[in-house]
Short mmCIF file of C-alpha atoms and ligand atoms in Angstrom, two decimals:
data_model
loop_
_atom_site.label_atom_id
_atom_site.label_comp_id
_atom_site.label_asym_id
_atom_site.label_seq_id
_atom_site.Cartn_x
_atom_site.Cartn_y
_atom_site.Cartn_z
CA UNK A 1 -7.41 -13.46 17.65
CA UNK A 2 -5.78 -14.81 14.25
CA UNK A 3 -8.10 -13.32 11.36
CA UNK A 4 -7.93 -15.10 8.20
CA UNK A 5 -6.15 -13.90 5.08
CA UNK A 6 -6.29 -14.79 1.71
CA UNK A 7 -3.42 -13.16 -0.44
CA UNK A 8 -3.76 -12.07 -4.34
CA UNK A 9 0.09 -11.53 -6.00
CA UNK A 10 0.02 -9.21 -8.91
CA UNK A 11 3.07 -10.39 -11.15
CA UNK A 12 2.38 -7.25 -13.22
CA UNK A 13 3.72 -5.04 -10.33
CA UNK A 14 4.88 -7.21 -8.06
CA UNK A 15 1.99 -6.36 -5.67
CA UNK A 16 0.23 -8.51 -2.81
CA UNK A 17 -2.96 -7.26 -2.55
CA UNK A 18 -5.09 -8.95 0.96
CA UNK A 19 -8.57 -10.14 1.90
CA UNK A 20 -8.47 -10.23 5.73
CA UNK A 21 -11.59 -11.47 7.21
CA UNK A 22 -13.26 -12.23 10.74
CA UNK A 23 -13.14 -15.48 11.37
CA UNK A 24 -16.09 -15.47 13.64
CA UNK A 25 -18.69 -14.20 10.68
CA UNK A 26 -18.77 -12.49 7.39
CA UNK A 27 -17.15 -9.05 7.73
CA UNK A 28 -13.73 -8.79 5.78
CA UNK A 29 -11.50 -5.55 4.56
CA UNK A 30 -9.79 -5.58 1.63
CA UNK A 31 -5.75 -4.41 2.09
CA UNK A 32 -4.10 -2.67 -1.37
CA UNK A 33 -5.80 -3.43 -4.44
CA UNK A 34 -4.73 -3.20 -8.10
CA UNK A 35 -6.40 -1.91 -10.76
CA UNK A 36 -4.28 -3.05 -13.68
CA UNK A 37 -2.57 -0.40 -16.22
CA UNK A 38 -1.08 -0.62 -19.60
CA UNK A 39 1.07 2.37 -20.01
CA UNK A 40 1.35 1.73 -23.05
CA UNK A 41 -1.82 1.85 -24.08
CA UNK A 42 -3.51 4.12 -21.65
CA UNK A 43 -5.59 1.03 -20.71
CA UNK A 44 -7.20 0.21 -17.42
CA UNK A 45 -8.57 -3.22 -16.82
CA UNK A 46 -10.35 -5.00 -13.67
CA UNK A 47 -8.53 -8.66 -13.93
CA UNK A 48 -6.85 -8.35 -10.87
CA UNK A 49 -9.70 -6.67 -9.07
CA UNK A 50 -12.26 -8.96 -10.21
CA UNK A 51 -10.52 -11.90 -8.62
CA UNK A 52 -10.77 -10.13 -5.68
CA UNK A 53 -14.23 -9.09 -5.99
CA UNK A 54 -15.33 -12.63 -6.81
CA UNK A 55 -13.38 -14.21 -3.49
CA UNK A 56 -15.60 -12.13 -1.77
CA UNK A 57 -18.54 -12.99 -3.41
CA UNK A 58 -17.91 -16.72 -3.39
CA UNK A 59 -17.88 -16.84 0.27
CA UNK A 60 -20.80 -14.38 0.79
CA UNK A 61 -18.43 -12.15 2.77
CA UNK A 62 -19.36 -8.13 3.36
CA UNK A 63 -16.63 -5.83 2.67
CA UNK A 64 -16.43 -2.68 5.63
CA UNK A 65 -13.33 -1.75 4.01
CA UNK A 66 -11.09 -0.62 1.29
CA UNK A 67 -7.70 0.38 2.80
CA UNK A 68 -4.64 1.33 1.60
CA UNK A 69 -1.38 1.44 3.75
CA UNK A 70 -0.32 4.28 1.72
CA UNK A 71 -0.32 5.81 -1.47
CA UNK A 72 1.14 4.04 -3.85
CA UNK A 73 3.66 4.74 -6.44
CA UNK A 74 4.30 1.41 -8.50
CA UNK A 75 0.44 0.50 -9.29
CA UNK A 76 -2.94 2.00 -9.49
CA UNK A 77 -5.52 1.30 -6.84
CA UNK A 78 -8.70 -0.19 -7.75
CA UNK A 79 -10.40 0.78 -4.66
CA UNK A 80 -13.33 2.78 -6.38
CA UNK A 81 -13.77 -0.19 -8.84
CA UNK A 82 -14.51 -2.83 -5.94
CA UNK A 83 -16.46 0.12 -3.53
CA UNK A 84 -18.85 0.15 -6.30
CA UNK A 85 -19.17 -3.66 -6.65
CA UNK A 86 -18.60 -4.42 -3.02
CA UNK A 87 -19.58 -1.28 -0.79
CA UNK A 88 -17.28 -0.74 2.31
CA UNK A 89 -15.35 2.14 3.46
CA UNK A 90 -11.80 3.79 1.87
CA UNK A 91 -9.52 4.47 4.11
CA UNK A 92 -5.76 6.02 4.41
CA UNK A 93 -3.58 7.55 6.67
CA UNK A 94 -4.64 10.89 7.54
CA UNK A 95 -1.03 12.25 6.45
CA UNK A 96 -2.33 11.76 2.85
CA UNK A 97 -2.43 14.97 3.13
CA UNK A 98 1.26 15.99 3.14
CA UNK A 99 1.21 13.54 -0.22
CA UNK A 100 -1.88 15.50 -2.06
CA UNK A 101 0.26 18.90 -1.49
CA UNK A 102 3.54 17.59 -2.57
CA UNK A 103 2.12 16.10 -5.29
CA UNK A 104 -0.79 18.59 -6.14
CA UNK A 105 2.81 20.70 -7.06
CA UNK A 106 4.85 18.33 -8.94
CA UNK A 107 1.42 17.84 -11.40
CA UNK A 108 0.38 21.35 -11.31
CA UNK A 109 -3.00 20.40 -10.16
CA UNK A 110 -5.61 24.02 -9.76
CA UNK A 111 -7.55 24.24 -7.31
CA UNK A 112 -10.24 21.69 -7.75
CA UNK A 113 -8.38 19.00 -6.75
CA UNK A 114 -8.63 19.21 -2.77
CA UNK A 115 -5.43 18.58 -0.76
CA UNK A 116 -7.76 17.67 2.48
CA UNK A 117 -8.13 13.96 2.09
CA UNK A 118 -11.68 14.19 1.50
CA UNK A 119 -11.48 11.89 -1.63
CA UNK A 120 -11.47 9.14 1.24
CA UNK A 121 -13.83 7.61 3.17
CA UNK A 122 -11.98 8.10 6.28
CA UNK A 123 -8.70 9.33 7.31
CA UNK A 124 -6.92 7.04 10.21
CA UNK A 125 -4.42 8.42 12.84
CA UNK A 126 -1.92 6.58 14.75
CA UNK A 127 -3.37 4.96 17.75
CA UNK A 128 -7.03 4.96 16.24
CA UNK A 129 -8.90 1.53 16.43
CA UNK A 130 -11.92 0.33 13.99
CA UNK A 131 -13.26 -2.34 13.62
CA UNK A 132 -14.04 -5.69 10.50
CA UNK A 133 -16.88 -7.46 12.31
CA UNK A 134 -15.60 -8.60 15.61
CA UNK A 135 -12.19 -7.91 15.18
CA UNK A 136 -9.91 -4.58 16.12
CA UNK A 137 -7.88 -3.09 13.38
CA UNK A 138 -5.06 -1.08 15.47
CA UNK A 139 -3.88 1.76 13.55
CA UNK A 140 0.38 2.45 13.99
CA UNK A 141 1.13 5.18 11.39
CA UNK A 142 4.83 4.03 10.67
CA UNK A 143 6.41 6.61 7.74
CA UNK A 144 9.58 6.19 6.28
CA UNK A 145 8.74 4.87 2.46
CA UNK A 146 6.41 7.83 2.65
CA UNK A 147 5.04 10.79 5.10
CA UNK A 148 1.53 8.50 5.20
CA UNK A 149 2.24 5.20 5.54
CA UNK A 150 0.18 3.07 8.20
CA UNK A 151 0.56 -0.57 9.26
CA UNK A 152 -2.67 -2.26 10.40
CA UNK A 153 -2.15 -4.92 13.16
CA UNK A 154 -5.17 -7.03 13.17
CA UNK A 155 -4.89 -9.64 15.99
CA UNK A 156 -2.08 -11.78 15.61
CA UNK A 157 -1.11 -10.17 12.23
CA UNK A 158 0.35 -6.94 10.95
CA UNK A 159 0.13 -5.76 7.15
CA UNK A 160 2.78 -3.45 6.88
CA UNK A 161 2.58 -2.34 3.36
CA UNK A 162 6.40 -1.14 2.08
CA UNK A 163 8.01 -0.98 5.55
CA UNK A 164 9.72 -4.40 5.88
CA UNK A 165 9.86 -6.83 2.73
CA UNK A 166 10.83 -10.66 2.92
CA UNK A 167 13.27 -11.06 5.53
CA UNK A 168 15.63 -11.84 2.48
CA UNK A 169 14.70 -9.11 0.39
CA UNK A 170 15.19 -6.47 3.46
CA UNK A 171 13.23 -2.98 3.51
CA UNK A 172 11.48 -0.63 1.38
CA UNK A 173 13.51 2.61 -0.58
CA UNK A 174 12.96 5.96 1.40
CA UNK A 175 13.78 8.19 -1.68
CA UNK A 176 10.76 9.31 -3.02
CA UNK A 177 9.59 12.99 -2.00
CA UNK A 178 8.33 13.34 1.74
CA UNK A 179 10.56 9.70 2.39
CA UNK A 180 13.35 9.46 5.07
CA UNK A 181 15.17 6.53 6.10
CA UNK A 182 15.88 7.90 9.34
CA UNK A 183 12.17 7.26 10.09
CA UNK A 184 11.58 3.95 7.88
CA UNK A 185 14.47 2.54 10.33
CA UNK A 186 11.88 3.86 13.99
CA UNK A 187 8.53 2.35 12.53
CA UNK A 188 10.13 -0.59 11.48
CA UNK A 189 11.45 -0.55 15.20
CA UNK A 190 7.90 -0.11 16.50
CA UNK A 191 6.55 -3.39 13.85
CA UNK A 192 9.36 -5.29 15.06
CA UNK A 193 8.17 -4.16 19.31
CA UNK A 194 5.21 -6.49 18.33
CA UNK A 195 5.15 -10.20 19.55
CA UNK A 196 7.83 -12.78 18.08
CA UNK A 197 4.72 -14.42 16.42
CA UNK A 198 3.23 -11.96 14.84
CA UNK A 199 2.51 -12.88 11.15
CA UNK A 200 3.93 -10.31 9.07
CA UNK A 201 1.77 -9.65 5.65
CA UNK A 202 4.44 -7.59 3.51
CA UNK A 203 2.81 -5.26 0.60
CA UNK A 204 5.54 -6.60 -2.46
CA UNK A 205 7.54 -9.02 -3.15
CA UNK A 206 10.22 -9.08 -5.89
CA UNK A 207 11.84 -12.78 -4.96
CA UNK A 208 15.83 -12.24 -3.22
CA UNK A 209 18.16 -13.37 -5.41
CA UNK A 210 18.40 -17.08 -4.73
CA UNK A 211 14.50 -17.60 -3.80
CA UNK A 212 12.41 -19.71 -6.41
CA UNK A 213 8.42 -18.48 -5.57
CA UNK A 214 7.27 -15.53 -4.63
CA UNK A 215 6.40 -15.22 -1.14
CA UNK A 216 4.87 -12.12 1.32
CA UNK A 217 4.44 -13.79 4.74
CA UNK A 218 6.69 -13.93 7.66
CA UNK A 219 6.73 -13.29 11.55
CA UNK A 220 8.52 -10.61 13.65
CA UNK A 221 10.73 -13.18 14.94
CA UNK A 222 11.68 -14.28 11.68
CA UNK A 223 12.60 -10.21 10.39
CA UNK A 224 14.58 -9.61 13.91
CA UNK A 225 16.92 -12.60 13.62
CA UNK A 226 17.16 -12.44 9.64
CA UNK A 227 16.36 -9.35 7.52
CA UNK A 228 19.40 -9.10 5.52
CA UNK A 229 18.79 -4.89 5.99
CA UNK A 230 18.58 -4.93 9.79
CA UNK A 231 19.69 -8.33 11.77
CA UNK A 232 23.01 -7.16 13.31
CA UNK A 233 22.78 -3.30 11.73
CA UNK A 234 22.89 -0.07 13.41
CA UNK A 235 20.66 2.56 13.44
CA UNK A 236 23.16 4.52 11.21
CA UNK A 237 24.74 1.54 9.15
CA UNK A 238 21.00 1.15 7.96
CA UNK A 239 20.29 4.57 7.22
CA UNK A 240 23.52 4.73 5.10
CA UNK A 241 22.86 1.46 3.82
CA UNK A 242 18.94 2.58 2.50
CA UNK A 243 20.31 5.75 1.14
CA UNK A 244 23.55 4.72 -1.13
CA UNK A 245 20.91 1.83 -2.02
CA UNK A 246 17.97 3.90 -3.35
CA UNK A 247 20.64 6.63 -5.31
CA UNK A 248 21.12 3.30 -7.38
CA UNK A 249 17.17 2.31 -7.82
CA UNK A 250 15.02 3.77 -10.80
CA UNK A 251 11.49 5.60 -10.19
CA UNK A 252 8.80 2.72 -10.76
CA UNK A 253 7.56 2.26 -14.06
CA UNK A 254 3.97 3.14 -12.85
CA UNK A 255 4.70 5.70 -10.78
CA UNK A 256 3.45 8.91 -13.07
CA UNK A 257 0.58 7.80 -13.02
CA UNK A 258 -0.07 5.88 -9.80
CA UNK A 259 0.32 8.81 -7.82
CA UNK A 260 -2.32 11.17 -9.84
CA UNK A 261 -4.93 8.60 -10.08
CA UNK A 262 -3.82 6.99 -5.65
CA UNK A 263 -3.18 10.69 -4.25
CA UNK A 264 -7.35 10.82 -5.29
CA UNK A 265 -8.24 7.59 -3.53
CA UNK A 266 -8.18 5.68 -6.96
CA UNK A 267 -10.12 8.14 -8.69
CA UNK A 268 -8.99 9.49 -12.12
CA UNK A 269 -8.86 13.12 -12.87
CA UNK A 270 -11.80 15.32 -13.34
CA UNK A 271 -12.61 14.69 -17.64
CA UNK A 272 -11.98 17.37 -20.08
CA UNK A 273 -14.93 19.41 -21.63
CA UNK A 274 -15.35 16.78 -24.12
CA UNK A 275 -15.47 13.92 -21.30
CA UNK A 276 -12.19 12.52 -21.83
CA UNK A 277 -9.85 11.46 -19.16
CA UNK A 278 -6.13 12.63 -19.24
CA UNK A 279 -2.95 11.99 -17.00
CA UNK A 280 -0.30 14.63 -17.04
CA UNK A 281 4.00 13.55 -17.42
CA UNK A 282 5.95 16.45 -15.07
CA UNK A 283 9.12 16.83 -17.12
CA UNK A 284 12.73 16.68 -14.80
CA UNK A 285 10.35 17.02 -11.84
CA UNK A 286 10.75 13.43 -10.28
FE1 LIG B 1 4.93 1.82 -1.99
#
């Protein structure tokens, strides 16, 4: 079974945001959306979203889901915006809950804001299966960048959100709270324990030095005999190699506040008395 997949690239964030649908009738899920941010500003706006939304609605498609691989720290998701266009389901690893603590700390949030998951739709677990139409979604919860990270193998393809990047770009950092490279290195081995041609939908792409377009698919075959952070590594060599890496990398520019508006499924925080929304900036805390 080879589902079809339409990609959307955020240049903003460097994001590839998916449409995966049944290619046997009109049931699709949508993979990591953006809702777009201007920091600097405060802004939100639907662009990237939209596009999405209107894919969907071009080709008279039904969305059954709204899933994230993870929560993410470099842009906002926009799966509330397209539930409420689109319907469908929100779902995340059930982990997200290991996230909602550590970061229900770092931002000081009281006790309203629920560290159970139960912003979400549903909560998957490794080994569950659901379904887009016809086709099985197989669930491999595969931390590493963080505690909650999930790859969904759907037929002959695998979106594995910031495990593996471009076979020439290598791996994702392991650095931020909850991360371990230790375990990025055994779910990678578990993505890579799938079959030679399974298409490989990667969840960024920043373009290895050397590379002209942007570019976010690949095959297991293609990561074993080339990614420039594991073809002829060991176990330990990468670890090293992902930690003396990520001391050098700075936090993402979003990443304030991606994680209070992702760690509540896209929501924003609760308004103030006078109905206005506000994010919060932990000072020397990340
Ligand atoms: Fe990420």
């Amino acid at each position: 079974m080879s589902p079809d997949v339409h990609a959307f690239f955020d240049t903003a964030t460097n994001t590839v945001s998916y449409v995966v649908r049944d290619p046997a009738g009109v049931s699709c899920a949508v993979i990591d959306s953006v809702l777009d941010f201007d920091y600097a500003s405060g802004r939100t706006a639907t662009k990237s979203a939209d596009e999405i939304a209107e894919f969907i609605t071009k080709n008279d498609l039904r969305t059954e889901w709204i899933i994230e691989t993870h929560v993410h720290a470099d842009h906002l998701s926009a799966a509330p915006y397209l539930q409420e266009r689109l319907g469908g389901k929100i779902g995340i690893g059930d982990q997200i809950t290991a996230i909602q603590d550590t970061f229900g700390k770092v931002f000081n949030e009281g006790t309203a804001f629920q560290r159970d998951g139960s912003q979400f739709d549903q909560l998957f677990q490794d080994g569950d299966s659901v379904m887009i139409g016809q086709m099985r979604v197989d669930v491999l919860h595969t931390p590493g960048h963080t505690p909650a990270c999930l790859t969904y193998v759907i037929g002959d393809a695998a979106f594995v959100g910031d495990t593996l990047f471009m076979p020439d770009f290598g791996t994702a950092r392991c650095d931020f709270p909850g991360g371990s490279a230790q375990d990025l290195y055994a779910s990678i081995q578990r993505i890579l324990a799938l079959p030679d041609e399974t298409r490989i939908f990667v969840g960024h792409d920043y373009k290895a030095p050397g590379r002209e377009d942007f570019a976010w698919e690949t095959t297991v075959g293609a990561q074993k005999a080339k990614n420039v952070h594991l073809a002829g590594n060991t176990p330990e060599g990468f670890v090293e190699m992902r930690e003396a890496r990520d001391a050098t990398l700075a936090m993402p520019k979003l990443i304030v506040p991606s994680l209070q508006i992702n760690m509540r499924a896209g929501n924003m925080p609760e308004p103030d008395d006078q109905g206005d929304v506000f994010l919060r900036v932990p000072i020397n805390k990340l």
